[in-house]
XYZ file of C-alpha atoms in Angstrom:
673
model
C -100.868 -172.138 -103.569
C -101.793 -172.768 -107.463
C -103.774 -175.732 -107.951
C -102.581 -177.542 -110.907
C -103.174 -181.302 -111.695
C -100.814 -183.586 -114.072
C -102.918 -185.661 -116.289
C -100.431 -187.216 -118.300
C -98.553 -190.364 -117.069
C -94.826 -189.564 -116.434
C -92.522 -192.554 -117.592
C -91.142 -194.623 -115.025
C -87.847 -193.086 -113.804
C -88.085 -189.991 -115.637
C -87.813 -186.799 -114.063
C -91.335 -185.077 -112.649
C -91.900 -182.414 -114.931
C -95.186 -180.560 -115.801
C -96.529 -177.370 -117.279
C -98.119 -175.086 -114.824
C -100.953 -172.482 -114.789
C -99.393 -169.087 -113.049
C -102.592 -167.052 -113.499
C -106.437 -167.709 -114.062
C -108.975 -165.426 -115.078
C -111.756 -164.778 -113.762
C -109.894 -164.361 -110.490
C -110.734 -166.674 -107.839
C -109.889 -167.868 -104.311
C -110.277 -171.436 -105.448
C -107.501 -171.201 -107.778
C -105.277 -168.777 -105.620
C -105.964 -170.544 -102.280
C -107.934 -173.610 -102.882
C -110.710 -172.150 -100.923
C -114.539 -172.147 -102.624
C -115.546 -168.978 -100.771
C -115.651 -165.989 -101.053
C -116.747 -165.981 -104.639
C -114.737 -163.098 -106.234
C -116.262 -162.976 -110.088
C -119.654 -162.499 -110.294
C -122.028 -162.000 -113.153
C -125.666 -161.080 -114.086
C -127.141 -163.671 -116.314
C -125.857 -163.581 -119.822
C -123.405 -160.872 -118.855
C -120.203 -161.333 -121.043
C -116.618 -162.158 -120.013
C -113.377 -163.346 -121.077
C -111.803 -166.583 -119.641
C -107.737 -166.638 -119.699
C -104.692 -168.476 -118.307
C -101.190 -167.763 -118.323
C -99.608 -171.289 -118.742
C -96.010 -172.029 -118.384
C -94.712 -174.947 -120.214
C -91.427 -177.412 -119.345
C -88.204 -176.064 -120.431
C -87.763 -176.644 -124.096
C -91.513 -177.353 -124.735
C -94.404 -175.606 -125.945
C -98.139 -175.265 -125.380
C -99.927 -176.583 -128.202
C -103.636 -176.844 -127.079
C -105.841 -175.435 -124.745
C -109.579 -176.018 -123.530
C -111.938 -174.547 -121.168
C -115.045 -175.841 -119.285
C -117.590 -174.425 -117.125
C -119.126 -177.327 -114.841
C -117.431 -179.798 -116.776
C -119.039 -178.878 -120.189
C -116.567 -177.682 -122.785
C -116.594 -174.033 -123.863
C -117.642 -173.728 -127.378
C -115.429 -170.779 -128.304
C -112.107 -170.451 -129.885
C -109.126 -170.543 -127.616
C -106.615 -168.100 -128.930
C -103.163 -168.801 -127.901
C -100.350 -166.339 -127.690
C -96.726 -166.782 -126.775
C -94.916 -164.289 -124.608
C -92.264 -164.024 -127.071
C -95.106 -161.464 -128.550
C -94.626 -159.563 -125.553
C -95.299 -160.424 -121.887
C -94.645 -158.509 -118.386
C -91.013 -159.102 -117.596
C -90.027 -162.186 -116.040
C -92.019 -164.676 -117.921
C -90.303 -166.788 -120.474
C -90.689 -166.556 -124.037
C -92.308 -170.082 -124.388
C -94.971 -168.987 -121.653
C -98.656 -168.909 -123.222
C -101.327 -166.931 -122.822
C -104.676 -169.018 -123.758
C -107.801 -166.804 -123.976
C -111.523 -167.282 -124.749
C -113.558 -164.043 -125.414
C -117.187 -162.770 -124.655
C -118.462 -165.867 -122.879
C -121.619 -165.946 -120.378
C -123.694 -167.946 -118.455
C -127.631 -167.694 -117.897
C -127.661 -170.326 -115.060
C -127.951 -168.688 -111.671
C -125.580 -170.001 -108.927
C -122.057 -170.976 -108.463
C -120.035 -172.828 -111.137
C -116.678 -174.248 -111.606
C -114.573 -173.145 -114.567
C -111.331 -174.925 -115.739
C -108.838 -174.719 -118.344
C -107.059 -177.761 -119.569
C -103.565 -177.054 -121.295
C -101.565 -179.569 -123.416
C -97.651 -179.007 -124.182
C -96.232 -180.665 -127.305
C -94.671 -183.682 -125.693
C -98.396 -184.774 -124.288
C -98.309 -183.696 -120.957
C -101.073 -181.624 -119.675
C -102.345 -179.596 -116.741
C -105.451 -178.589 -115.217
C -106.368 -175.387 -113.451
C -109.711 -174.631 -111.576
C -111.504 -171.444 -110.512
C -115.106 -170.560 -109.752
C -117.393 -167.455 -110.493
C -120.956 -167.111 -109.670
C -124.160 -165.997 -111.794
C -126.231 -163.592 -109.668
C -129.983 -163.933 -110.320
C -132.915 -161.695 -110.902
C -135.578 -161.997 -108.344
C -139.029 -161.560 -108.669
C -140.010 -157.908 -108.581
C -142.310 -155.945 -106.147
C -142.711 -153.023 -108.696
C -141.830 -151.509 -112.260
C -138.748 -151.641 -113.973
C -136.689 -148.530 -113.816
C -136.518 -146.575 -117.202
C -133.300 -144.560 -116.387
C -130.397 -144.888 -114.020
C -128.534 -141.594 -112.799
C -125.166 -142.466 -111.168
C -123.745 -139.098 -109.504
C -120.319 -139.801 -108.398
C -118.545 -137.278 -106.101
C -114.961 -138.329 -106.846
C -113.214 -138.954 -103.488
C -116.590 -137.614 -101.622
C -116.388 -139.395 -98.058
C -118.786 -138.397 -95.060
C -116.497 -135.544 -94.198
C -116.764 -134.029 -97.325
C -120.326 -134.174 -97.551
C -120.508 -133.056 -94.155
C -118.453 -130.043 -94.603
C -120.494 -128.988 -97.711
C -123.468 -128.817 -95.171
C -122.112 -126.795 -92.838
C -121.169 -124.347 -95.193
C -124.884 -123.964 -96.243
C -125.231 -123.178 -92.280
C -126.124 -124.454 -88.745
C -127.778 -122.642 -85.914
C -127.976 -124.281 -82.750
C -126.726 -127.668 -83.995
C -129.619 -127.789 -86.762
C -128.683 -127.796 -90.444
C -130.618 -124.326 -91.930
C -131.112 -126.399 -94.931
C -129.979 -129.993 -95.953
C -128.148 -130.824 -98.981
C -130.081 -132.371 -102.091
C -128.177 -135.552 -101.485
C -129.392 -135.550 -97.715
C -132.942 -135.786 -98.768
C -132.747 -139.189 -100.612
C -134.957 -141.765 -99.541
C -132.088 -144.506 -98.603
C -128.211 -144.493 -97.628
C -125.978 -147.344 -97.308
C -122.066 -147.714 -96.702
C -120.190 -148.863 -99.200
C -116.739 -150.909 -98.855
C -114.452 -149.493 -101.664
C -111.363 -151.870 -102.122
C -110.302 -152.942 -105.007
C -108.907 -156.470 -106.554
C -105.479 -155.984 -105.483
C -105.745 -153.265 -102.820
C -107.484 -152.252 -99.577
C -107.075 -148.855 -100.990
C -108.533 -148.289 -104.495
C -107.868 -145.732 -107.046
C -110.702 -144.274 -109.037
C -110.374 -146.824 -111.960
C -111.713 -149.961 -110.225
C -113.593 -147.733 -107.752
C -115.913 -146.594 -110.515
C -115.610 -149.838 -112.520
C -116.834 -151.974 -109.914
C -120.588 -150.062 -109.666
C -120.821 -150.520 -113.047
C -119.638 -154.185 -113.844
C -120.100 -156.292 -110.492
C -116.452 -156.908 -110.329
C -113.341 -155.844 -108.952
C -110.676 -154.483 -111.065
C -106.716 -154.073 -110.016
C -105.894 -150.189 -109.399
C -105.070 -148.392 -112.702
C -107.176 -150.723 -114.609
C -110.869 -150.262 -116.092
C -113.214 -152.803 -117.326
C -110.870 -155.653 -117.241
C -109.142 -158.171 -115.194
C -105.189 -158.024 -115.026
C -103.357 -160.061 -117.184
C -99.466 -160.986 -118.059
C -99.384 -158.964 -121.446
C -97.802 -155.356 -121.906
C -100.876 -154.462 -124.482
C -102.813 -151.959 -122.308
C -106.001 -152.992 -124.470
C -106.252 -156.717 -124.585
C -106.881 -157.665 -121.062
C -109.863 -160.137 -120.473
C -112.823 -157.819 -120.318
C -116.064 -157.647 -118.208
C -118.951 -156.432 -120.055
C -120.487 -152.978 -118.406
C -123.900 -151.954 -117.138
C -124.138 -149.480 -120.377
C -122.896 -152.411 -122.721
C -125.182 -155.018 -120.948
C -128.363 -152.468 -121.154
C -127.713 -151.315 -124.618
C -127.345 -154.772 -125.902
C -130.355 -156.152 -124.342
C -132.782 -152.952 -123.934
C -131.519 -150.532 -126.292
C -130.400 -147.807 -123.277
C -128.324 -144.875 -124.376
C -125.408 -143.463 -122.460
C -124.342 -140.429 -121.197
C -120.897 -139.543 -119.366
C -120.342 -136.071 -117.905
C -117.370 -135.287 -115.589
C -115.607 -131.728 -114.570
C -112.213 -133.702 -115.177
C -110.516 -134.703 -118.530
C -113.108 -136.897 -120.194
C -110.095 -139.617 -120.565
C -109.923 -139.720 -116.700
C -110.600 -143.040 -114.579
C -114.239 -142.442 -113.685
C -115.620 -141.332 -116.961
C -113.574 -143.864 -118.847
C -114.740 -146.465 -116.459
C -118.243 -146.568 -117.818
C -117.231 -147.567 -121.279
C -113.747 -148.155 -121.976
C -111.817 -151.620 -121.484
C -107.955 -150.924 -120.650
C -105.357 -151.914 -118.143
C -103.672 -148.110 -118.451
C -105.916 -145.329 -117.197
C -103.374 -143.096 -118.896
C -103.615 -144.381 -122.318
C -105.233 -141.354 -123.260
C -105.620 -141.323 -127.153
C -106.966 -144.918 -126.755
C -109.177 -144.086 -124.263
C -110.902 -141.309 -125.926
C -110.941 -143.300 -129.423
C -112.684 -146.367 -127.751
C -115.242 -143.739 -126.637
C -115.925 -142.920 -130.157
C -115.225 -146.086 -132.103
C -117.539 -148.301 -129.650
C -120.397 -145.770 -129.266
C -122.535 -148.476 -131.101
C -121.398 -151.099 -128.568
C -122.305 -148.687 -125.483
C -124.948 -146.289 -126.380
C -123.002 -143.418 -126.064
C -125.041 -140.197 -126.790
C -123.487 -137.573 -124.320
C -119.909 -136.892 -123.601
C -118.953 -133.809 -121.858
C -115.971 -132.662 -119.693
C -112.576 -131.513 -120.302
C -109.937 -133.171 -122.444
C -109.834 -131.416 -125.749
C -106.247 -132.394 -125.941
C -106.702 -136.135 -126.967
C -108.900 -135.139 -129.678
C -107.243 -132.285 -131.913
C -104.972 -134.140 -134.227
C -100.822 -134.547 -133.485
C -99.132 -131.128 -134.036
C -102.251 -128.910 -133.394
C -101.240 -126.641 -130.763
C -102.344 -128.257 -127.391
C -102.759 -131.682 -129.002
C -101.476 -134.724 -126.479
C -102.560 -137.399 -129.271
C -99.797 -140.225 -129.847
C -99.684 -143.475 -131.129
C -98.005 -144.863 -128.271
C -101.251 -144.359 -126.224
C -103.400 -145.699 -128.786
C -105.093 -149.088 -129.600
C -105.275 -151.272 -132.638
C -105.979 -154.884 -132.787
C -104.217 -156.926 -135.203
C -106.519 -159.228 -137.515
C -103.695 -161.525 -137.728
C -103.454 -162.058 -134.034
C -106.182 -164.317 -132.776
C -105.438 -163.134 -129.347
C -106.538 -159.567 -130.303
C -108.792 -160.423 -133.595
C -111.086 -162.369 -131.137
C -112.074 -159.168 -129.407
C -113.157 -157.485 -132.579
C -115.220 -160.808 -133.320
C -116.558 -161.934 -130.033
C -117.275 -158.604 -128.510
C -118.369 -156.774 -131.700
C -116.056 -153.648 -131.213
C -113.678 -151.788 -133.390
C -110.267 -152.879 -134.031
C -108.816 -149.297 -133.556
C -105.810 -148.042 -135.404
C -102.884 -146.082 -134.744
C -103.962 -142.552 -135.782
C -102.355 -139.871 -133.841
C -103.431 -137.495 -136.554
C -107.039 -138.180 -136.372
C -109.595 -135.478 -135.773
C -111.772 -136.782 -133.445
C -113.751 -133.700 -133.041
C -114.606 -133.762 -136.672
C -115.323 -137.523 -136.610
C -117.822 -137.070 -133.745
C -119.509 -134.265 -135.875
C -119.454 -136.491 -138.991
C -121.221 -139.096 -136.892
C -123.928 -136.431 -135.646
C -123.047 -135.116 -132.630
C -123.061 -131.350 -131.983
C -119.953 -130.073 -130.498
C -119.688 -127.364 -127.433
C -116.483 -126.039 -126.585
C -118.086 -123.285 -124.137
C -120.979 -122.792 -122.148
C -122.691 -120.621 -124.738
C -122.287 -123.273 -127.167
C -123.747 -125.600 -124.598
C -127.028 -123.310 -123.905
C -127.591 -123.322 -127.816
C -127.220 -127.131 -128.028
C -130.108 -128.781 -129.918
C -131.461 -131.293 -127.244
C -132.700 -133.639 -130.184
C -129.020 -134.416 -131.239
C -126.315 -136.383 -129.617
C -123.730 -133.947 -127.977
C -120.097 -133.927 -127.211
C -118.687 -131.004 -125.077
C -115.265 -130.446 -124.225
C -114.999 -127.195 -122.339
C -110.966 -127.518 -121.180
C -107.924 -128.690 -122.755
C -107.577 -131.030 -119.813
C -109.457 -131.030 -116.415
C -111.812 -128.164 -116.172
C -111.367 -125.263 -113.714
C -112.833 -125.837 -110.224
C -115.740 -124.312 -108.743
C -114.310 -121.770 -107.016
C -112.622 -120.400 -109.687
C -115.558 -120.472 -112.053
C -117.528 -118.720 -109.696
C -115.234 -116.220 -109.045
C -114.489 -115.774 -112.757
C -118.339 -115.222 -113.359
C -118.723 -112.851 -110.735
C -115.846 -110.540 -112.174
C -115.004 -109.191 -108.869
C -112.070 -111.397 -107.326
C -109.037 -110.928 -109.579
C -107.205 -113.851 -108.385
C -105.542 -114.656 -111.707
C -101.798 -114.016 -111.998
C -102.289 -111.648 -114.925
C -104.676 -109.345 -113.155
C -107.906 -111.171 -114.263
C -109.517 -114.300 -113.048
C -107.984 -117.757 -112.935
C -110.038 -118.989 -115.648
C -108.803 -116.089 -117.722
C -105.372 -117.455 -117.116
C -106.283 -120.832 -118.606
C -107.950 -119.010 -121.637
C -111.016 -120.547 -120.720
C -113.307 -117.988 -119.142
C -116.993 -119.642 -120.368
C -116.757 -123.006 -118.870
C -120.460 -124.505 -117.811
C -121.260 -125.628 -114.231
C -121.671 -129.299 -113.501
C -125.353 -128.869 -112.700
C -125.520 -126.959 -116.437
C -123.965 -129.872 -117.888
C -126.121 -132.344 -116.104
C -129.337 -130.551 -117.360
C -128.437 -130.532 -120.796
C -127.316 -134.015 -120.561
C -130.669 -135.241 -119.451
C -132.563 -132.855 -121.961
C -130.725 -135.166 -124.785
C -130.851 -138.296 -123.106
C -134.641 -138.190 -121.893
C -135.508 -138.247 -125.417
C -133.707 -141.834 -125.818
C -136.793 -144.396 -126.860
C -135.497 -147.050 -124.250
C -134.166 -144.849 -121.513
C -130.897 -144.099 -120.406
C -127.648 -144.626 -118.099
C -126.031 -141.390 -117.152
C -122.818 -140.789 -115.039
C -122.057 -137.369 -113.697
C -119.044 -136.703 -111.826
C -117.624 -134.087 -109.508
C -114.184 -134.857 -110.218
C -112.150 -132.366 -108.289
C -113.812 -133.093 -105.117
C -110.811 -135.600 -105.052
C -108.077 -133.630 -107.252
C -108.642 -130.537 -104.627
C -108.194 -132.880 -101.587
C -105.265 -134.385 -102.948
C -103.925 -130.925 -103.157
C -105.111 -130.280 -99.597
C -106.633 -127.187 -100.680
C -109.667 -127.123 -98.539
C -111.988 -124.428 -99.791
C -111.766 -125.634 -103.456
C -112.779 -129.270 -102.441
C -115.771 -127.708 -100.229
C -116.955 -125.727 -103.253
C -116.754 -128.380 -105.736
C -118.670 -130.394 -103.546
C -121.679 -127.880 -103.591
C -121.040 -127.594 -107.094
C -121.691 -131.684 -107.352
C -124.571 -131.374 -105.121
C -126.273 -128.723 -107.169
C -126.045 -131.492 -110.159
C -127.795 -133.884 -107.599
C -130.605 -131.623 -107.245
C -131.042 -131.581 -111.118
C -130.874 -135.246 -111.277
C -133.484 -135.520 -108.311
C -135.864 -133.143 -109.796
C -135.768 -135.098 -113.103
C -136.370 -138.463 -111.123
C -139.398 -136.735 -109.103
C -141.067 -135.430 -112.353
C -140.739 -138.579 -114.455
C -141.307 -141.345 -111.670
C -139.342 -143.961 -113.304
C -135.580 -143.116 -112.712
C -133.539 -144.697 -110.107
C -130.774 -142.075 -108.941
C -127.758 -142.955 -106.707
C -125.010 -140.262 -105.408
C -121.769 -141.985 -103.984
C -118.033 -141.985 -104.170
C -115.386 -144.264 -105.393
C -113.419 -143.921 -102.361
C -112.535 -140.993 -99.608
C -109.563 -138.890 -100.420
C -107.067 -137.315 -97.977
C -108.860 -138.492 -94.645
C -110.282 -135.118 -94.348
C -111.450 -134.194 -90.601
C -113.568 -131.438 -89.506
C -111.603 -130.616 -86.511
C -113.431 -127.514 -85.597
C -113.588 -123.859 -86.297
C -111.431 -120.875 -85.979
C -111.796 -118.745 -82.616
C -110.688 -115.627 -84.365
C -111.933 -113.373 -87.124
C -110.497 -113.276 -90.492
C -108.556 -110.080 -90.049
C -107.160 -111.358 -86.848
C -106.053 -114.663 -88.527
C -104.251 -112.657 -91.180
C -102.299 -110.907 -88.245
C -101.629 -114.115 -86.421
C -100.091 -115.530 -89.783
C -97.780 -112.786 -89.900
C -96.320 -113.716 -86.293
C -96.087 -117.293 -87.720
C -95.858 -120.988 -86.326
C -97.879 -123.325 -83.946
C -98.189 -120.935 -81.066
C -100.149 -118.344 -83.095
C -101.504 -120.299 -86.148
C -102.568 -123.567 -83.878
C -102.856 -122.748 -80.466
C -104.949 -119.172 -80.929
C -106.774 -120.280 -83.747
C -108.203 -123.738 -83.636
C -111.304 -124.064 -81.581
C -112.438 -127.611 -80.677
C -115.643 -128.583 -79.226
C -117.985 -125.504 -78.056
C -114.931 -123.372 -78.967
C -115.690 -124.292 -82.683
C -119.183 -122.572 -82.621
C -120.992 -122.561 -85.798
C -119.136 -120.946 -88.839
C -121.529 -118.444 -90.930
C -120.970 -118.599 -94.468
C -123.092 -115.959 -96.596
C -124.666 -117.941 -99.439
C -124.874 -115.679 -102.534
C -127.735 -115.843 -105.252
C -125.458 -118.113 -107.412
C -125.596 -120.537 -104.584
C -122.161 -120.424 -103.545
C -120.470 -118.424 -100.411
C -119.786 -114.782 -101.189
C -116.307 -115.563 -99.595
C -114.792 -118.563 -97.887
C -112.703 -116.198 -95.832
C -115.022 -115.558 -92.893
C -114.381 -114.852 -89.341
C -114.825 -118.032 -87.326
C -114.491 -120.223 -90.373
C -114.735 -124.215 -90.555
C -111.119 -125.751 -89.995
C -110.419 -129.166 -91.694
C -107.231 -131.345 -91.250
C -106.266 -134.306 -93.056
C -105.422 -137.729 -91.993
C -103.522 -139.001 -95.063
C -101.821 -135.835 -95.610
C -98.181 -134.933 -97.092
C -96.199 -132.434 -95.518
C -97.711 -129.111 -95.945
C -97.920 -125.546 -94.369
C -101.195 -124.219 -92.869
C -102.656 -120.869 -92.328
C -106.274 -121.735 -92.549
C -107.317 -119.255 -95.285
C -108.083 -119.835 -98.731
C -105.309 -120.233 -101.442
C -105.337 -117.477 -104.067
C -104.821 -119.686 -106.977
C -104.926 -123.348 -107.641
C -101.860 -125.714 -107.793
C -100.220 -126.216 -111.334
C -102.198 -129.076 -113.042
C -99.786 -130.828 -114.935
C -102.138 -132.397 -117.169
C -102.872 -129.192 -118.989
C -100.894 -129.038 -122.366
C -99.779 -125.437 -121.698
C -98.835 -125.814 -117.885
C -95.455 -124.787 -118.598
C -95.997 -121.480 -120.544
C -97.052 -118.380 -118.783
C -99.147 -117.599 -116.593
C -99.773 -121.347 -115.772
C -96.012 -121.964 -115.405
C -96.138 -119.488 -112.329
C -98.959 -121.431 -110.526
C -97.548 -123.229 -107.456
C -96.172 -126.763 -108.577
C -97.054 -128.367 -105.143
C -98.863 -127.795 -101.652
C -95.588 -126.907 -99.836
C -94.584 -124.493 -102.720
C -98.033 -122.849 -102.525
C -97.919 -122.450 -98.915
C -94.333 -121.907 -97.780
C -94.734 -118.298 -97.749
C -97.584 -118.427 -95.381
C -97.841 -118.607 -91.680
C -94.697 -120.997 -90.923
C -96.869 -123.969 -89.492
C -95.802 -126.839 -90.674
C -98.144 -129.873 -90.615
C -96.287 -132.947 -90.877
C -97.821 -135.616 -93.283
C -98.360 -139.266 -92.618
C -97.599 -140.262 -96.303
C -94.598 -139.472 -98.610
C -94.486 -137.425 -101.490
C -96.382 -134.223 -102.236
C -100.164 -135.035 -102.301
C -102.736 -136.717 -100.002
C -103.843 -139.994 -100.745
C -107.006 -141.942 -101.067
C -108.036 -144.011 -97.755
C -109.683 -147.465 -97.356
C -112.496 -145.491 -95.484
C -116.313 -146.929 -96.348
C -118.014 -144.279 -98.173
C -121.824 -143.058 -98.074
C -124.194 -144.153 -100.928
C -127.799 -142.411 -101.158
C -130.550 -143.559 -103.636
C -133.624 -141.647 -104.600
C -136.737 -142.909 -106.787
C -137.825 -146.399 -107.595
C -135.696 -149.395 -105.922
C -134.055 -146.856 -103.440
C -134.884 -149.020 -100.459
C -132.646 -151.590 -101.973
C -129.943 -149.486 -100.925
C -129.228 -149.816 -97.478
C -126.661 -151.448 -95.001
C -123.177 -152.214 -95.181
C -122.773 -153.471 -98.797
C -119.914 -153.863 -101.165
C -118.834 -151.866 -103.853
C -119.999 -154.400 -106.560
C -123.236 -155.125 -104.627
C -124.417 -151.708 -106.337
C -124.157 -153.126 -109.881
C -126.640 -156.082 -109.164
C -128.996 -153.713 -107.519
C -129.170 -151.312 -110.424
C -129.450 -153.934 -112.868
C -132.439 -155.822 -110.844
C -134.277 -152.443 -111.049
C -133.684 -151.946 -114.679
C -134.185 -155.491 -116.055
C -137.148 -157.048 -113.834
C -138.028 -154.161 -111.517
C -137.993 -153.169 -108.178
C -137.565 -155.771 -105.321
C -137.554 -153.455 -102.239
C -141.061 -152.248 -100.891
C -142.492 -149.365 -102.734
C -141.773 -145.642 -101.180
C -143.559 -142.435 -101.757
C -140.756 -140.320 -101.236
C -139.182 -140.922 -104.693
C -142.350 -139.877 -106.334
C -142.700 -136.362 -104.719
C -140.941 -133.567 -105.890
C -138.580 -132.680 -103.143
C -138.251 -129.242 -101.990
C -136.258 -126.525 -103.258
C -133.371 -124.991 -101.482
C -134.316 -121.680 -99.613
C -131.664 -118.695 -100.377
């Protein structure tokens, strides 16, 4: 029930009518259900956020004024009114009004009640109430951390972590060597739900860690609203923005995905549409002085090239521009101190970065030559970078899996891409020169993307690539002694399950695939319990398996999969990536469009899926989070994803609160090969 209160007297005998508040932001149970708990929106002392209400007046009336109050005291800021005639979601009458106050904050710890009072033209008023909490900093037991490194394996649940460890090797039930993330000081389990679903997507999955608040699926750094503009939603201040504003820390974002993707964007960009690529990358650049952005690396060159350039995806329809004549958006620029943007599909964004003092790297060779004393932009693919399995095969030069006789990366025209650990090392080299410290996000993006594709070996090797980046961050933290590192996931993807091991050699597996079907590829292959044994992958000098098509291999099933065929062998090529600008051109157009097309020539062992469509999906399963360095021991138990933000901020602003641990200052052991 929406709680509204009519304040003006209704003339005796007249029809009872009143304006109503249909949405109140920040979201709260007090407004939605009348319950004071749980408190949904939580903020740091001084963390900025927007207040907003959607108000429906009586028929034939208009909303003429609105005021906001926090704990009964008026909010001293301009309330911008916009009628829905200017553009609202379907179903709202044109006279419905959006009332917004930008960039408010509270220093006072504890629970707070806020309210909006709206007046329509005939004098009738309506009040709606909500609540939020300011989470206090506590007395520190240790020093402040200078740097924060967040390593996020997109889609990486416990099964993905375990599979990577098994590939490293087991003997009589003991791992031959731990993953880097296995050696972290403390581990917690994280609840991953978003604001509007038990199953999150990557946007709120990431932003919960760096804003302390739940967002709707597909939205980044904003609360939902009723306008159609993707960039005008009520904002929440990110960790990078807060620490840059209050301490001068710099920001780095590194990913194997297109840099516009949900996880990288969910550290610096505010939008209700994770797909608005032109505006997302423009906001990275335009607001770099607001976020401290110093390093940006990944794929996504297509968004940086002027429209009309081969490979460019820039369009005005996915851009943003805040009008100076519309108070609803003009107040974003004024109160938040950010750029107004502009519809500029012809913009040369690489050139803009270079003019602002950034170096540009398009290849690993460029990256190796980059000067660590200067800010860095690295764009190593037109969209998502190739995955670890294909990059490694390309480097080795032995496996010619491409469709034109070369490697897969040759088919993409990108033979010189860096690995994630190489990108992470260069990012740290640049950022460690920041006078006040830094926040760095390092994402292993295709653990998720290949789990969606149910491409087991590709996500397993991407997990190994991610763990090598974890090692880079851990080594830096051990040497510095002032850096807090966490490694986690935004959600689990595909319901991956390590069901056992193959009972046959790889040659026998090929022969059984020719015979086809369940009797051969399931009943004669799948070994469970003691029949699973211990798969033995031989790790090459580059840190990856010499081959993933081994005898008695690890077998993985899925609990959130679409229909697919299985023959248990490594897929020769990845699926077609429709985000690539040249996906419809040879040779990329010959890559399989979906899992069934990829697998239908295999052993005719159909695994019926639990979900519709062509891809596996995210699950609501809790994910592990491991922490290393000063403050690591704060990350234990079962915690909400939003709790992570407050623990990170506590360590950076006031200092470590958990008892000091010694493991965070020791250099971790190097893996044996």
